[in-house]
Coordinates of N, CA and C and ligand atoms in Angstrom, one line a residue:
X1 N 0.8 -1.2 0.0 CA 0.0 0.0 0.0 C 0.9 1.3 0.0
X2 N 0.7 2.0 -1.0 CA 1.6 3.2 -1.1 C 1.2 4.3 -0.5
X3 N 2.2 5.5 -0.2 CA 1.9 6.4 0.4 C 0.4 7.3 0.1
X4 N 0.8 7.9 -1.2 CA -0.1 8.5 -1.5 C -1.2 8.3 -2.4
X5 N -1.0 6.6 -2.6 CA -2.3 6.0 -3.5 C -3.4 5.3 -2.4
X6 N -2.8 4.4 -1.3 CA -3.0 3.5 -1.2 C -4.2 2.7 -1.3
X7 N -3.9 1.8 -2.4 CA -4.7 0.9 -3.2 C -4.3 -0.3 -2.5
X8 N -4.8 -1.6 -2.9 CA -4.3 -3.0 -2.5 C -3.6 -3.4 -3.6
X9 N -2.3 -4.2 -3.2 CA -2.5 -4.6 -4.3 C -3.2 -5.1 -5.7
X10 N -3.0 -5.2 -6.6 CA -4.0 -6.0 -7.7 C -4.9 -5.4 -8.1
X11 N -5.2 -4.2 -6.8 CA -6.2 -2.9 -7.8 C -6.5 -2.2 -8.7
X12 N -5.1 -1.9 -9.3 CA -4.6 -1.2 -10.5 C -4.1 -2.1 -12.0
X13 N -5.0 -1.5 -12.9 CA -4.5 -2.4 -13.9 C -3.2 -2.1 -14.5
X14 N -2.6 -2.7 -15.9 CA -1.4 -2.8 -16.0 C -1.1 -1.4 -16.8
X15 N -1.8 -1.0 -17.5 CA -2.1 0.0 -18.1 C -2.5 1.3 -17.3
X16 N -2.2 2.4 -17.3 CA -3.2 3.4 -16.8 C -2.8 4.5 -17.2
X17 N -4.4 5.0 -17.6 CA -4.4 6.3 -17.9 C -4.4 7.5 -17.1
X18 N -3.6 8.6 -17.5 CA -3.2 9.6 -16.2 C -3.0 11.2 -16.7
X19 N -4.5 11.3 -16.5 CA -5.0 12.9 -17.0 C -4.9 13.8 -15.9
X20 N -4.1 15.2 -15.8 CA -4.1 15.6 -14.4 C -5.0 16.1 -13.2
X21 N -6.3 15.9 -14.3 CA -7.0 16.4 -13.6 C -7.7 15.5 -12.8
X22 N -8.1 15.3 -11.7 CA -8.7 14.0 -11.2 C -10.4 14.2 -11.5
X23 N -10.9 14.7 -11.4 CA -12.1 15.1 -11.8 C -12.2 14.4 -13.9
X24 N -11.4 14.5 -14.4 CA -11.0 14.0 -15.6 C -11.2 12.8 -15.2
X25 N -10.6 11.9 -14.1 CA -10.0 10.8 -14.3 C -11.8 10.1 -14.1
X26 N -12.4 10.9 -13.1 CA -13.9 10.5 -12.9 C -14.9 10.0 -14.4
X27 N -14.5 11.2 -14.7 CA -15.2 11.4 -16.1 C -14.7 10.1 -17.0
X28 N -13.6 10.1 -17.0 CA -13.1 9.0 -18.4 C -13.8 7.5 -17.7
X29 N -13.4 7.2 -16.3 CA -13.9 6.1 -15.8 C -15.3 5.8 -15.8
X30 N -16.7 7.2 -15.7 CA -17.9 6.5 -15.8 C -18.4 6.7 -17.0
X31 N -17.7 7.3 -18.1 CA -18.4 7.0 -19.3 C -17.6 6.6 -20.6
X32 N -16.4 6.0 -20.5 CA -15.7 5.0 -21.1 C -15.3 3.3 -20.4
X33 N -15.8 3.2 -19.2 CA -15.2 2.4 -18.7 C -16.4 1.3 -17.8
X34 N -16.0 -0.1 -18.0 CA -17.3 -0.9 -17.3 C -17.2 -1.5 -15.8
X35 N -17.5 -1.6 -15.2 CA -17.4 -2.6 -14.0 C -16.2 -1.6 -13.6
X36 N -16.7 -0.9 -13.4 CA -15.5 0.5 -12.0 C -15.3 0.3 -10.8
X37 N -14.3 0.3 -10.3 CA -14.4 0.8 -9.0 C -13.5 1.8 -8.6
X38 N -13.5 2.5 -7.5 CA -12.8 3.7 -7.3 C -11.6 3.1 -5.8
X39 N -10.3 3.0 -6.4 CA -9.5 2.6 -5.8 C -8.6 3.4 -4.5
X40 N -8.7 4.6 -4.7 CA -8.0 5.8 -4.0 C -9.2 6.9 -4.4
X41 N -9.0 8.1 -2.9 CA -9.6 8.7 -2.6 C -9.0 10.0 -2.2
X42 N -7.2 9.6 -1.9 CA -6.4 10.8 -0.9 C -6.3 11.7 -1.4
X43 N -6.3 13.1 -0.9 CA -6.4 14.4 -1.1 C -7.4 14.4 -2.7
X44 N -8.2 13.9 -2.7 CA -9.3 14.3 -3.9 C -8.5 13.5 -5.2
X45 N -7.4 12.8 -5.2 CA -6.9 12.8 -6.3 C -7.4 11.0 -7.1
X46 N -8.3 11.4 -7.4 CA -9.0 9.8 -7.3 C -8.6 9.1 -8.9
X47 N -8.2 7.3 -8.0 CA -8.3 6.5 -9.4 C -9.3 5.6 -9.4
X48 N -9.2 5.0 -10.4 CA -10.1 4.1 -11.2 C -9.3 2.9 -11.7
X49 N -10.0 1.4 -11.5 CA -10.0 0.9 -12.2 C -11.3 0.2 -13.1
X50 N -11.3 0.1 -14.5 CA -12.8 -0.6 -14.8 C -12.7 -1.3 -16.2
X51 N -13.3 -1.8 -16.8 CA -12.8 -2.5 -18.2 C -13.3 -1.9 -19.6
X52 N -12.3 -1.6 -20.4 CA -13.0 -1.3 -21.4 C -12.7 -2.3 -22.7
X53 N -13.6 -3.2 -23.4 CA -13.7 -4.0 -24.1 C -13.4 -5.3 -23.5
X54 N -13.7 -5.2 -22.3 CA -12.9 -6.6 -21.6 C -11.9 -6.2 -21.1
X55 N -11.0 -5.1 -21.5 CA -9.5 -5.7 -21.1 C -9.4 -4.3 -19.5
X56 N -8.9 -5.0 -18.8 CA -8.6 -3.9 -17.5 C -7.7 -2.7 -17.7
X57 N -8.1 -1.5 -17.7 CA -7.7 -0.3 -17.2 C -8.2 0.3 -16.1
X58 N -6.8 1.2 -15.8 CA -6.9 2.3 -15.0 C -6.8 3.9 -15.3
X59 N -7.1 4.6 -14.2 CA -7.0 6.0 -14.7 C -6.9 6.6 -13.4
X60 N -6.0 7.4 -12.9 CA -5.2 7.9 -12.3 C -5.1 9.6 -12.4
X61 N -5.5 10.1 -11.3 CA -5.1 11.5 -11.6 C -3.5 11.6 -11.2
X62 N -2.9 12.7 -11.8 CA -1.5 13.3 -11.4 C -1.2 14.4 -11.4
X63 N -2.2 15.3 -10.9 CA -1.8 16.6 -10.6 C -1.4 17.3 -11.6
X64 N -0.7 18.9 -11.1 CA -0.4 19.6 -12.2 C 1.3 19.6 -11.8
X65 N 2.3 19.2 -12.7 CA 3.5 19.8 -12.4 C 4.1 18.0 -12.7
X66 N 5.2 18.9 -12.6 CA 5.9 17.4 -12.8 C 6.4 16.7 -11.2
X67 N 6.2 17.6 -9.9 CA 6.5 17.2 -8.8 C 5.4 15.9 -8.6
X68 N 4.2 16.8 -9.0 CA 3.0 16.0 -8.6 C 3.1 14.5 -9.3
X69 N 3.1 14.4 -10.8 CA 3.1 13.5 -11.4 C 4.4 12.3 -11.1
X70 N 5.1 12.8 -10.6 CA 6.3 12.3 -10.2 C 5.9 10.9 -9.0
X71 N 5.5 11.8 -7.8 CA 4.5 10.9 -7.3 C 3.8 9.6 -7.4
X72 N 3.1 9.7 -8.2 CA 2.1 9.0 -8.6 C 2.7 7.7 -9.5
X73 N 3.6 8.2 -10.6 CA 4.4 7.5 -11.5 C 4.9 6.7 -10.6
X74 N 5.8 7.1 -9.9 CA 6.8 6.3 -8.9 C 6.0 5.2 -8.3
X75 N 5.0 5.7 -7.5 CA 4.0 4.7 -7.2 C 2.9 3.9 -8.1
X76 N 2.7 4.4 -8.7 CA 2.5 3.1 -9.6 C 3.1 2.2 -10.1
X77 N 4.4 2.7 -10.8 CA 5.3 1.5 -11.2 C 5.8 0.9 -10.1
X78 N 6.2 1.2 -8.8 CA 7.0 0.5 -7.7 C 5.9 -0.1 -7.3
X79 N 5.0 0.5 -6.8 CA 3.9 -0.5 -5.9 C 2.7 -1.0 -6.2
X80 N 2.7 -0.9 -7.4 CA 1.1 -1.9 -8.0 C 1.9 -2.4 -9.8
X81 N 2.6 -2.5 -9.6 CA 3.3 -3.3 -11.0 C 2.5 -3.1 -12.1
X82 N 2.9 -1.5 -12.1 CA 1.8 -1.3 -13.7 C 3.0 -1.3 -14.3
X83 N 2.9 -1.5 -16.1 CA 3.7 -1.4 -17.1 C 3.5 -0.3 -18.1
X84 N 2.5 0.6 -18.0 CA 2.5 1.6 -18.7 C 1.6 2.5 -18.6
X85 N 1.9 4.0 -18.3 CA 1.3 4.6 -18.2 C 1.4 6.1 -19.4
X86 N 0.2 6.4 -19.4 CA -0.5 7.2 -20.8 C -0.5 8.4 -20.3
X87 N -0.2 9.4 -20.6 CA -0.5 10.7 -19.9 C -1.5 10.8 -20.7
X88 N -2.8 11.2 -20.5 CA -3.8 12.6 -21.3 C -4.0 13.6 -20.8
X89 N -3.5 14.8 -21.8 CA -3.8 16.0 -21.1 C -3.8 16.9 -22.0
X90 N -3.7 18.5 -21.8 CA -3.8 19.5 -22.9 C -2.3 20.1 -22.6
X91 N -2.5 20.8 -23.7 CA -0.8 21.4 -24.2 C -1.4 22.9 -25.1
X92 N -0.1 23.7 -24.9 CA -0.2 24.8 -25.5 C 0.7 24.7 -27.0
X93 N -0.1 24.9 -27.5 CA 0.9 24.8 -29.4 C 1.8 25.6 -29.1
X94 N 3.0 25.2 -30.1 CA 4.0 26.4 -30.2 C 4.5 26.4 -31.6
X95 N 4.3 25.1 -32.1 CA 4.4 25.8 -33.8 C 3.5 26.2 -34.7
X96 N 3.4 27.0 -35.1 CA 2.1 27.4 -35.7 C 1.5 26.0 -36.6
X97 N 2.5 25.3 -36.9 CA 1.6 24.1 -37.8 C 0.8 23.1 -36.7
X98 N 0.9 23.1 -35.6 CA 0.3 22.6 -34.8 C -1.4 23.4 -34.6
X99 N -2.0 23.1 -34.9 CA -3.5 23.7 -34.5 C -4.0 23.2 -33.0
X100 N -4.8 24.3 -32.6 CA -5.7 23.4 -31.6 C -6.5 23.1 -32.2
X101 N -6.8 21.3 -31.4 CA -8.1 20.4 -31.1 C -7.0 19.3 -31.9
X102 N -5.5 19.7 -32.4 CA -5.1 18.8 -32.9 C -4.4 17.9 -31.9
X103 N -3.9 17.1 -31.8 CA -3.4 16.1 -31.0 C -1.7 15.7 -31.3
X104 N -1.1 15.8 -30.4 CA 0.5 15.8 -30.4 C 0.6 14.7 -29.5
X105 N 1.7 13.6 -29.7 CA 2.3 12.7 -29.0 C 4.0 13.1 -28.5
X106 N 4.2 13.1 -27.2 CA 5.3 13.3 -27.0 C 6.3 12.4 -27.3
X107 N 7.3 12.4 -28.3 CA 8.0 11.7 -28.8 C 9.4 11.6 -27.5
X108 N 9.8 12.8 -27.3 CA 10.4 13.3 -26.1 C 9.7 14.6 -25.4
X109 N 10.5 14.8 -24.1 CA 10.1 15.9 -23.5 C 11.2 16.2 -23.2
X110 N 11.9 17.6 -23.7 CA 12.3 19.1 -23.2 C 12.1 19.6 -21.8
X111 N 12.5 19.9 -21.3 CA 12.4 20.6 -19.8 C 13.3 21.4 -19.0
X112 N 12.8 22.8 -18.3 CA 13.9 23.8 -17.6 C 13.5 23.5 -16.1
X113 N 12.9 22.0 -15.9 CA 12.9 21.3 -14.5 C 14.3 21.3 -14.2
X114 N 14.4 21.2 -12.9 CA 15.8 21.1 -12.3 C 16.1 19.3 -11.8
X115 N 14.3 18.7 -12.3 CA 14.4 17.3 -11.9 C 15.7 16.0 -12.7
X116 N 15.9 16.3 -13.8 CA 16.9 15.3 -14.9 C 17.9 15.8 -14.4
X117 N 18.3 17.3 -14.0 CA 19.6 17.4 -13.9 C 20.0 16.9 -12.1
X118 N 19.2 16.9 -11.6 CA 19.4 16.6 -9.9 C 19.7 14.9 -10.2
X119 N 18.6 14.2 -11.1 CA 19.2 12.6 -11.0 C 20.4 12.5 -11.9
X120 N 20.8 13.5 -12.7 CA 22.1 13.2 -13.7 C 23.5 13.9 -13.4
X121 N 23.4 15.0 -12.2 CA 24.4 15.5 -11.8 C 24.8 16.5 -12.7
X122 N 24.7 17.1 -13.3 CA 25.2 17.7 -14.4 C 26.3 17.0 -15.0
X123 N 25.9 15.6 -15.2 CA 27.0 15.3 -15.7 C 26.6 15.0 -17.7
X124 N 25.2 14.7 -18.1 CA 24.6 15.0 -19.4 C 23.1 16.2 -19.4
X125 N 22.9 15.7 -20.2 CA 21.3 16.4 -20.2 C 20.6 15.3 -20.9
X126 N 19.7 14.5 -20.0 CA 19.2 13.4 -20.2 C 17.9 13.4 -21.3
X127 N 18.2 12.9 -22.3 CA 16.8 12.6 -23.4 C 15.7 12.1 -23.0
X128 N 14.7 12.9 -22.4 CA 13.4 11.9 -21.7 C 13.0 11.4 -23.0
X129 N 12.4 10.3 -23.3 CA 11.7 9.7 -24.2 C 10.4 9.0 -23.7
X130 N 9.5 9.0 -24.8 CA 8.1 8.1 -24.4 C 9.0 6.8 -25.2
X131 N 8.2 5.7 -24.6 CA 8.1 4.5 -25.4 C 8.0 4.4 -26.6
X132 N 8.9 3.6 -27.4 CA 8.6 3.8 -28.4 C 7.6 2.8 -29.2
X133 N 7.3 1.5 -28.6 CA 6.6 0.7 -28.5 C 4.9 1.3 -28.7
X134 N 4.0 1.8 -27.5 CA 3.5 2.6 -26.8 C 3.2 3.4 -27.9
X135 N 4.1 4.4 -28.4 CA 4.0 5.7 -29.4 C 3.9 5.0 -30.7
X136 N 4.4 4.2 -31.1 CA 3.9 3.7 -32.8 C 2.4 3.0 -32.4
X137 N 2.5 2.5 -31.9 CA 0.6 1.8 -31.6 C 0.0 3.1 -31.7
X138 N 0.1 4.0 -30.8 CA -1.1 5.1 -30.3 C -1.1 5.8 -31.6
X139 N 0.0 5.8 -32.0 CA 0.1 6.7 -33.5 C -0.7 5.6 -34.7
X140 N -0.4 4.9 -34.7 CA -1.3 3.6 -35.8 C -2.6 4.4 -35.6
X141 N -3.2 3.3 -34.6 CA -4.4 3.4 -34.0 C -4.8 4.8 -34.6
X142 N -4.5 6.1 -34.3 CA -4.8 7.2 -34.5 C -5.1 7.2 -35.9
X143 N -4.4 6.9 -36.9 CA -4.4 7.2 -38.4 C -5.1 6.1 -38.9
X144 N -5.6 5.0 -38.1 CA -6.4 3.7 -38.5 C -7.6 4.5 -38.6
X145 N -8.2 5.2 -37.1 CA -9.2 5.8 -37.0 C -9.8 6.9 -37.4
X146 N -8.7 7.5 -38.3 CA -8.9 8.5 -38.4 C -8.8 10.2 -37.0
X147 N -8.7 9.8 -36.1 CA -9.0 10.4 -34.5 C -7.8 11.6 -34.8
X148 N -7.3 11.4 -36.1 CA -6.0 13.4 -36.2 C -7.0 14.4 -36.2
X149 N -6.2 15.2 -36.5 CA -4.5 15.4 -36.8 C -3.7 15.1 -35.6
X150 N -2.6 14.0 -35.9 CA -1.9 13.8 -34.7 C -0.4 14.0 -35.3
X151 N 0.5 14.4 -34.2 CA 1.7 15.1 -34.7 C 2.9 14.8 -33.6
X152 N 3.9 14.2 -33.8 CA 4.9 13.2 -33.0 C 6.1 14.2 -33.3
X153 N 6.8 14.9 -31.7 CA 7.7 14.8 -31.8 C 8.0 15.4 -30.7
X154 N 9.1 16.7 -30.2 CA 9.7 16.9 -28.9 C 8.6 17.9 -28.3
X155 N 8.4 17.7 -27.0 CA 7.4 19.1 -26.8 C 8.1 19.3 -25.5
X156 N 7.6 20.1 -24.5 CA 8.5 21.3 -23.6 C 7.4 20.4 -22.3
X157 N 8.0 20.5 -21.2 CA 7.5 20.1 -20.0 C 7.8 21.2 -19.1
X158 N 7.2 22.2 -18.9 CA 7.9 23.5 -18.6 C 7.1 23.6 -16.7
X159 N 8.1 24.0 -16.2 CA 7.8 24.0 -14.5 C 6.5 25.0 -14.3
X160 N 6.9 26.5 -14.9 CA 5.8 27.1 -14.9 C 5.0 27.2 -15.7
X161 N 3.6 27.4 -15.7 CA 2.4 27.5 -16.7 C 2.6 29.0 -17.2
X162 N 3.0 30.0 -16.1 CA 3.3 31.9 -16.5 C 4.5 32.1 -16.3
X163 N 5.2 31.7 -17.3 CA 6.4 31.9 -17.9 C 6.9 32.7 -19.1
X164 N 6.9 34.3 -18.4 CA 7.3 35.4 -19.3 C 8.7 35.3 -20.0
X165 N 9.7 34.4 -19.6 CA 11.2 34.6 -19.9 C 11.4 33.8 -20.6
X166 N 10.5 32.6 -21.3 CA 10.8 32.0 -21.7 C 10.8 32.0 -23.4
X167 N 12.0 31.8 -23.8 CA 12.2 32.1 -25.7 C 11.2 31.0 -26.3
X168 N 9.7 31.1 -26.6 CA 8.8 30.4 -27.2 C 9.2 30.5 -28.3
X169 N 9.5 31.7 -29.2 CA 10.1 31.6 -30.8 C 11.0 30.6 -31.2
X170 N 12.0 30.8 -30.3 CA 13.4 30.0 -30.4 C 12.8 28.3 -30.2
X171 N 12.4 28.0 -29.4 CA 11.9 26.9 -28.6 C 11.3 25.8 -30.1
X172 N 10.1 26.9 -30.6 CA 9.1 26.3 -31.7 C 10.2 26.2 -33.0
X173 N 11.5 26.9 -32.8 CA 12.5 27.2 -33.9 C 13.4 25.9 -34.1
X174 N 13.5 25.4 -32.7 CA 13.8 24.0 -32.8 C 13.1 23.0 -32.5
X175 N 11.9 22.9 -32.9 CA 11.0 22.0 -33.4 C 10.2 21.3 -32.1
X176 N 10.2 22.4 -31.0 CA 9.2 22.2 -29.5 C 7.7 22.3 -30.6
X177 N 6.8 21.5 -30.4 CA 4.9 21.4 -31.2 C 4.3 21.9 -29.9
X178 N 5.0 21.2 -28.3 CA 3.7 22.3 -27.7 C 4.2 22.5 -26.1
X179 N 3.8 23.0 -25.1 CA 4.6 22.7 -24.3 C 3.4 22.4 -22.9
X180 N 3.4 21.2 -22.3 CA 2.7 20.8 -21.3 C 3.7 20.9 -19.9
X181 N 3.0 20.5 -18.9 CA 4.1 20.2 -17.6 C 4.5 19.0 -17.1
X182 N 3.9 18.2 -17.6 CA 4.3 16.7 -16.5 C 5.4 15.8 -17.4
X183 N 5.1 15.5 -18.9 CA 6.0 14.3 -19.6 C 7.4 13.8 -19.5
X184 N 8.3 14.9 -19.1 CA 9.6 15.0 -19.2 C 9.8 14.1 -17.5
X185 N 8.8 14.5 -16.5 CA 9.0 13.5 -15.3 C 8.7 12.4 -15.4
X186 N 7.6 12.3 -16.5 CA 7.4 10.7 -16.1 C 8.2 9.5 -16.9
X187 N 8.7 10.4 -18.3 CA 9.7 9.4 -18.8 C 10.9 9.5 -18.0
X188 N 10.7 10.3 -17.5 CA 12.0 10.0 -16.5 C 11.9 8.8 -15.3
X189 N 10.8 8.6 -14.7 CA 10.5 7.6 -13.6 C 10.4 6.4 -14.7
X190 N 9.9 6.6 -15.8 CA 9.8 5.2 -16.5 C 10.7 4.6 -16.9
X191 N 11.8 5.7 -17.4 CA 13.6 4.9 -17.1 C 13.9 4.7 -16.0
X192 N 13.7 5.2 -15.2 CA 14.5 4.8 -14.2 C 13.9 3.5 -13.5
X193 N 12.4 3.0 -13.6 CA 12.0 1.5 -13.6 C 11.9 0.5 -14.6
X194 N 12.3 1.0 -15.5 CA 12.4 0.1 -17.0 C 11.1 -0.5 -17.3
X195 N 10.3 1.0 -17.1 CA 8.6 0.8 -17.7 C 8.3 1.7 -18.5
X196 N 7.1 1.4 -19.4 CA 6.8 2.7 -20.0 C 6.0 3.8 -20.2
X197 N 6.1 4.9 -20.7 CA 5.6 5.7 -20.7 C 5.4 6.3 -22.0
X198 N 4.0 7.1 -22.5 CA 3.6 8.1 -23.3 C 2.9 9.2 -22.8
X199 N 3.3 10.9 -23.7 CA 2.4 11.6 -23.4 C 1.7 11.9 -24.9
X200 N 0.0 11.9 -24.3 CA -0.2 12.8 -25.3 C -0.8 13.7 -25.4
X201 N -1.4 14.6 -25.8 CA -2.1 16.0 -25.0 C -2.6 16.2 -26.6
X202 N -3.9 16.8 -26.2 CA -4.6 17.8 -27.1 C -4.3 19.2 -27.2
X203 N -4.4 20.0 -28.0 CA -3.5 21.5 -28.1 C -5.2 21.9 -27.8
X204 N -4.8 22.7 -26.2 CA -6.5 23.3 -25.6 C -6.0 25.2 -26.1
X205 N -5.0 25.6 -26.5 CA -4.4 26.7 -26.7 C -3.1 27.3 -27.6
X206 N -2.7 28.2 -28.1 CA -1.8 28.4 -29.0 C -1.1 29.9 -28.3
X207 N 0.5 29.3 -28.0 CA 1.2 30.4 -27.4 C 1.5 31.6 -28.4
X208 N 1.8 31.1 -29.8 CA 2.1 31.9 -30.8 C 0.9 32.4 -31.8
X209 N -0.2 31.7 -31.8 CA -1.0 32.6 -32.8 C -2.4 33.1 -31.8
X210 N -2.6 32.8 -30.6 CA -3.4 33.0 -29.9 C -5.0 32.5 -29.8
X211 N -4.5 31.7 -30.4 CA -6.3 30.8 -30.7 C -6.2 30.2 -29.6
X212 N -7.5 30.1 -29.1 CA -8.2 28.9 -27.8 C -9.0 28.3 -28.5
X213 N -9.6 27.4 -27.7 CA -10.5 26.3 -27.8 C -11.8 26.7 -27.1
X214 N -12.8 25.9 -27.7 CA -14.3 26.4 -26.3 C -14.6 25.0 -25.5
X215 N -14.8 25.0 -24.9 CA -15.3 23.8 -23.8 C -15.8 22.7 -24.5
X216 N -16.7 22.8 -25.7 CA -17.3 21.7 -26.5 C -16.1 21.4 -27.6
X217 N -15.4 22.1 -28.0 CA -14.3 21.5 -28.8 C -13.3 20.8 -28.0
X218 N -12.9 21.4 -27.2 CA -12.1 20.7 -26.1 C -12.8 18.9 -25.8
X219 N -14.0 18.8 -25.2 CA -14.9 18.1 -25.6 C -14.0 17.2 -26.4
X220 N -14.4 17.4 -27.6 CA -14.3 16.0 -28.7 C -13.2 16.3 -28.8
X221 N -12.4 16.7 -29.1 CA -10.5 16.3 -29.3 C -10.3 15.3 -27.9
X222 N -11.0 15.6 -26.8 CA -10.7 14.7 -25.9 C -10.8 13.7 -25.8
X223 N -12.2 13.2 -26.3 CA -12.9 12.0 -26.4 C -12.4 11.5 -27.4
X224 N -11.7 11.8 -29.0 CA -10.4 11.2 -30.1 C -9.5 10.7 -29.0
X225 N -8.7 11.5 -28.6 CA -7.7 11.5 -27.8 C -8.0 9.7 -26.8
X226 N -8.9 10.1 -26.0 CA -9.1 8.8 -25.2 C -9.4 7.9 -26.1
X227 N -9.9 7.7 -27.3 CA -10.4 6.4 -27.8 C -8.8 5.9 -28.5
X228 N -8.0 6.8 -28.7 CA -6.6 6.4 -29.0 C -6.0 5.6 -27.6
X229 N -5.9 6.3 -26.4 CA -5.3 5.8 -24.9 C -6.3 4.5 -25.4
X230 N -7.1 4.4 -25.0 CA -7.8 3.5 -24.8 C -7.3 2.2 -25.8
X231 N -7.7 2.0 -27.0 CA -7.1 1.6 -28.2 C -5.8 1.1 -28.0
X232 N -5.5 1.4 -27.7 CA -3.4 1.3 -27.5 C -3.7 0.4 -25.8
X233 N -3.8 0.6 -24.9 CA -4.2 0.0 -23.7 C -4.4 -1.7 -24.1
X234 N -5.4 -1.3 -25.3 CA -6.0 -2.9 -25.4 C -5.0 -3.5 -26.3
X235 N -4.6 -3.2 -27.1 CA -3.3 -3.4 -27.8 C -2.3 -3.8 -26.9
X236 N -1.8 -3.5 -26.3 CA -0.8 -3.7 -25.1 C -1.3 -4.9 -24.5
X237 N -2.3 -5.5 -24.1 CA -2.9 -5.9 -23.3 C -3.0 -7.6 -24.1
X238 N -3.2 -7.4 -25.3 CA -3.0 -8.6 -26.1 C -2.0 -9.2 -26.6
X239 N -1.2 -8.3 -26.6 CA 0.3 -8.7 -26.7 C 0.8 -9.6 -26.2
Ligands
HPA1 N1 1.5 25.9 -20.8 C1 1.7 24.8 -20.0 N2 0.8 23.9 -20.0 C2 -0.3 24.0 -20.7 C3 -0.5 25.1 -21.5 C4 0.4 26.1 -21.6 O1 0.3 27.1 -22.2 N3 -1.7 24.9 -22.1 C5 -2.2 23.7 -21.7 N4 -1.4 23.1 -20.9

């Protein structure tokens, strides 16, 4: 039983999805998900596990930040032997070719966290990666279904959300598509347990051309978005 999940074991499936919001995690669980139960409760941050097509998932909130998500990762991989975890979340575009409502897969995550360089010493600057395994399925799946525009490659895991000093021109100049907070931690925890991890995030906003989204578009890129997690979950699962 882990600190800040504590679940039983066997509660959590092998898979889980991990949208920051927990309130999210509610949502994806009672209306994608069968035979639910709610495994964790602490500080409001609630999971799920329940089946979708038969096969068992979870869904897991992780907060905002990569401290938070850090957490949670750790504990899941260490103490309920999950094998991979999905981030869903939103992201701010930063190349203009990126639109919102489009969907970006973190191929790697970029970060001005001080977390990669505390476990590396200054001694490199460590390549977070998603799975690559993980990331060609979710990317399949996506263009099987049609569920794009989906767009693979480095995006920014940035500590703050209001972050005035930060060179976004330059950033999108070397091929950052969007920049979220958590990814860059959790491929970090997922090397460091030799498990895996993807992010993928819907663009809910645009740093450079200033377009937002409305609640009901947000809406359906989300529900694309999860029928990919989901899709890829079950894929994994037959393997
Ligand atoms: N910055 C960081 N995270 C985000 C953003 C952003 O602009 N939009 C959605 N998640």
């Amino acid at each position: 039983m882990s600190i800040h999940i504590a679940a039983e074991k066997g509660q959590i499936a092998k898979t889980v999805l991990f949208p920051g919001d927990p309130l999210r995690a509610k949502f994806i669980a009672e209306n994608f998900l069968e035979d639910v139960t709610q495994y964790t409760t602490i500080r409001n941050m609630f999971g799920f596990t329940g089946k979708y097509k038969g096969v068992p998932v979870s869904v897991q909130g992780s907060g905002m930040g990569i401290p938070s998500a850090m957490i949670y990762a750790e504990e899941l991989f260490t103490d309920y032997d999950v094998d991979t975890i999905i981030r869903i979340g939103t992201a701010g575009g930063m190349k203009e070719e990126v639109k919102v409502r489009d969907i970006v897969l973190g191929q790697g995550a970029t970060t001005d966290s001080s977390v990669l360089k505390n476990i590396f010493r200054d001694q490199v600057s460590f390549a977070a990666l998603a799975d690559f395994d993980v990331l060609y399925h979710a990317y399949r799946i996506g263009q099987e279904h049609n569920l794009g525009p989906i767009h693979v490659g480095n995006i920014l895991s940035s500590d703050r959300f209001y972050n005035e000093e930060l060179d976004n021109a330059k950033l999108a100049d070397y091929g950052i598509l969007a920049v979220e907070m958590e990814a860059a931690g959790i491929y970090a925890v997922a090397a460091k347990h030799h498990k895996r991890a993807l992010a993928m995030c819907t663009i809910s906003d645009h740093l450079i051309t200033g377009e937002v989204t409305s609640a009901q578009e947000r809406e359906q890129t989300f529900t694309n978005m999860m029928k990919i997690a989901l899709e890829t979950a079950c894929h994994l699962a037959d393997k």
